[in-house]
């Protein structure tokens, strides 16, 4: 295929090493930036957000003693990847969960984001479409 299937597991391990503190966020970002420059066919900017989602969900659900360190490392990693232009903020906003976005520092409050999204969805469902009565035949009136 395109080489991504062979490298996906290693990319996930590199991201997890950055979140666990075994590698610095800056080193992880520079590693992915170099890989993206050497192999543009991998389209890392499109594929890394999915791996970040996976790792971000693990950070959100983790309730151990080192959870706050992992969340801080996750935030630092995401910020470094954005600064190095390895991933795009728009794609992260599309693919990360509300809690993952909060942990990454892309939104202030997951609860506020959920409320806004719910209002937007409700408004789209229940908004009335325009109906032009003048265009219809007025037989019988």
Tab-separated table of C-alpha atoms in Angstrom:
chain	number	residue	atom	x	y	z
A	1	UNK	CA	0.000	0.000	0.000
A	2	UNK	CA	1.376	3.418	0.962
A	3	UNK	CA	3.706	2.437	3.810
A	4	UNK	CA	1.469	3.730	6.599
A	5	UNK	CA	0.326	0.283	7.718
A	6	UNK	CA	3.911	-0.714	8.429
A	7	UNK	CA	4.784	2.415	10.367
A	8	UNK	CA	1.531	3.025	12.263
A	9	UNK	CA	2.494	0.944	15.307
A	10	UNK	CA	5.891	2.620	15.586
A	11	UNK	CA	4.304	6.064	15.269
A	12	UNK	CA	1.909	5.198	18.086
A	13	UNK	CA	4.825	4.039	20.248
A	14	UNK	CA	6.667	7.317	19.614
A	15	UNK	CA	3.576	9.322	20.596
A	16	UNK	CA	3.079	7.219	23.730
A	17	UNK	CA	6.752	7.700	24.641
A	18	UNK	CA	6.185	11.448	24.425
A	19	UNK	CA	3.116	11.253	26.643
A	20	UNK	CA	4.801	8.993	29.206
A	21	UNK	CA	7.753	11.335	29.477
A	22	UNK	CA	10.267	8.902	27.976
A	23	UNK	CA	10.895	11.330	25.114
A	24	UNK	CA	10.496	15.083	25.055
A	25	UNK	CA	7.620	16.586	23.122
A	26	UNK	CA	10.085	18.607	21.071
A	27	UNK	CA	11.987	15.460	20.048
A	28	UNK	CA	8.769	13.684	19.072
A	29	UNK	CA	7.636	16.673	17.008
A	30	UNK	CA	11.004	16.955	15.244
A	31	UNK	CA	10.963	13.209	14.547
A	32	UNK	CA	7.544	13.417	12.887
A	33	UNK	CA	8.478	16.610	11.032
A	34	UNK	CA	11.562	14.924	9.564
A	35	UNK	CA	9.518	11.855	8.647
A	36	UNK	CA	6.853	14.008	6.977
A	37	UNK	CA	9.491	15.844	4.953
A	38	UNK	CA	11.249	12.653	3.818
A	39	UNK	CA	8.080	10.670	3.098
A	40	UNK	CA	5.269	13.044	2.113
A	41	UNK	CA	3.336	10.078	0.702
A	42	UNK	CA	2.545	9.044	4.296
A	43	UNK	CA	0.361	12.164	4.745
A	44	UNK	CA	1.179	12.378	8.438
A	45	UNK	CA	-0.839	15.566	8.898
A	46	UNK	CA	-3.966	13.568	8.033
A	47	UNK	CA	-3.122	10.412	9.966
A	48	UNK	CA	-1.493	11.572	13.185
A	49	UNK	CA	-4.722	13.139	14.559
A	50	UNK	CA	-6.250	9.647	14.709
A	51	UNK	CA	-3.320	8.357	16.771
A	52	UNK	CA	-3.456	11.460	18.949
A	53	UNK	CA	-7.155	10.768	19.509
A	54	UNK	CA	-6.326	7.256	20.701
A	55	UNK	CA	-3.625	8.436	23.087
A	56	UNK	CA	-5.741	11.399	24.214
A	57	UNK	CA	-8.656	9.146	25.133
A	58	UNK	CA	-6.301	6.981	27.192
A	59	UNK	CA	-5.112	10.130	29.010
A	60	UNK	CA	-8.662	11.302	29.670
A	61	UNK	CA	-9.790	7.924	31.018
A	62	UNK	CA	-6.621	7.314	33.044
A	63	UNK	CA	-7.235	7.835	36.761
A	64	UNK	CA	-3.835	6.786	38.121
A	65	UNK	CA	-1.443	8.886	40.156
A	66	UNK	CA	0.609	9.972	37.129
A	67	UNK	CA	-2.480	11.013	35.137
A	68	UNK	CA	-1.830	14.738	35.610
A	69	UNK	CA	1.737	14.332	34.339
A	70	UNK	CA	0.506	12.411	31.308
A	71	UNK	CA	-2.135	15.046	30.577
A	72	UNK	CA	0.479	17.797	30.790
A	73	UNK	CA	2.807	15.812	28.522
A	74	UNK	CA	-0.069	15.212	26.067
A	75	UNK	CA	-0.808	18.938	25.978
A	76	UNK	CA	2.866	19.734	25.439
A	77	UNK	CA	3.127	17.130	22.674
A	78	UNK	CA	0.088	18.474	20.812
A	79	UNK	CA	1.365	22.044	21.120
A	80	UNK	CA	4.792	21.029	19.779
A	81	UNK	CA	3.228	19.134	16.848
A	82	UNK	CA	1.140	22.205	16.012
A	83	UNK	CA	4.151	24.507	16.311
A	84	UNK	CA	6.201	22.251	14.031
A	85	UNK	CA	3.274	22.236	11.557
A	86	UNK	CA	3.163	18.432	11.579
A	87	UNK	CA	-0.587	18.411	12.236
A	88	UNK	CA	-3.239	21.031	11.565
A	89	UNK	CA	-5.409	22.453	14.325
A	90	UNK	CA	-8.563	22.075	12.227
A	91	UNK	CA	-8.038	18.333	11.864
A	92	UNK	CA	-7.363	17.985	15.573
A	93	UNK	CA	-10.581	19.852	16.324
A	94	UNK	CA	-12.437	17.467	13.995
A	95	UNK	CA	-11.015	14.238	15.366
A	96	UNK	CA	-10.268	14.696	19.063
A	97	UNK	CA	-13.088	14.311	21.564
A	98	UNK	CA	-14.263	17.263	23.595
A	99	UNK	CA	-12.273	16.088	26.615
A	100	UNK	CA	-9.241	15.435	24.407
A	101	UNK	CA	-9.460	18.969	23.043
A	102	UNK	CA	-9.555	20.308	26.581
A	103	UNK	CA	-6.538	18.216	27.615
A	104	UNK	CA	-4.663	19.392	24.513
A	105	UNK	CA	-5.396	22.998	25.389
A	106	UNK	CA	-7.355	23.688	22.204
A	107	UNK	CA	-10.570	24.555	24.066
A	108	UNK	CA	-11.025	25.962	27.561
A	109	UNK	CA	-13.907	23.787	28.679
A	110	UNK	CA	-15.211	20.492	27.302
A	111	UNK	CA	-18.583	21.081	28.956
A	112	UNK	CA	-19.002	24.458	27.250
A	113	UNK	CA	-18.055	22.939	23.900
A	114	UNK	CA	-20.569	20.122	24.347
A	115	UNK	CA	-23.283	22.668	25.184
A	116	UNK	CA	-22.479	24.757	22.104
A	117	UNK	CA	-22.453	21.707	19.842
A	118	UNK	CA	-25.765	20.507	21.260
A	119	UNK	CA	-27.356	23.921	20.680
A	120	UNK	CA	-26.009	23.996	17.142
A	121	UNK	CA	-27.355	20.524	16.354
A	122	UNK	CA	-30.731	21.294	17.914
A	123	UNK	CA	-30.977	24.537	15.969
A	124	UNK	CA	-30.228	22.780	12.713
A	125	UNK	CA	-32.842	20.100	13.332
A	126	UNK	CA	-35.639	22.409	14.456
A	127	UNK	CA	-35.082	25.475	12.301
A	128	UNK	CA	-37.977	26.121	9.966
A	129	UNK	CA	-37.287	26.145	6.280
A	130	UNK	CA	-38.662	29.030	4.259
A	131	UNK	CA	-41.915	28.254	2.569
A	132	UNK	CA	-43.125	30.488	-0.232
A	133	UNK	CA	-46.900	30.609	-0.207
A	134	UNK	CA	-47.077	33.066	-3.109
A	135	UNK	CA	-45.494	30.586	-5.474
A	136	UNK	CA	-48.250	28.018	-4.849
A	137	UNK	CA	-51.520	27.956	-6.739
A	138	UNK	CA	-54.223	29.818	-4.857
A	139	UNK	CA	-57.198	27.818	-6.105
A	140	UNK	CA	-60.297	28.165	-4.005
A	141	UNK	CA	-59.389	31.476	-2.416
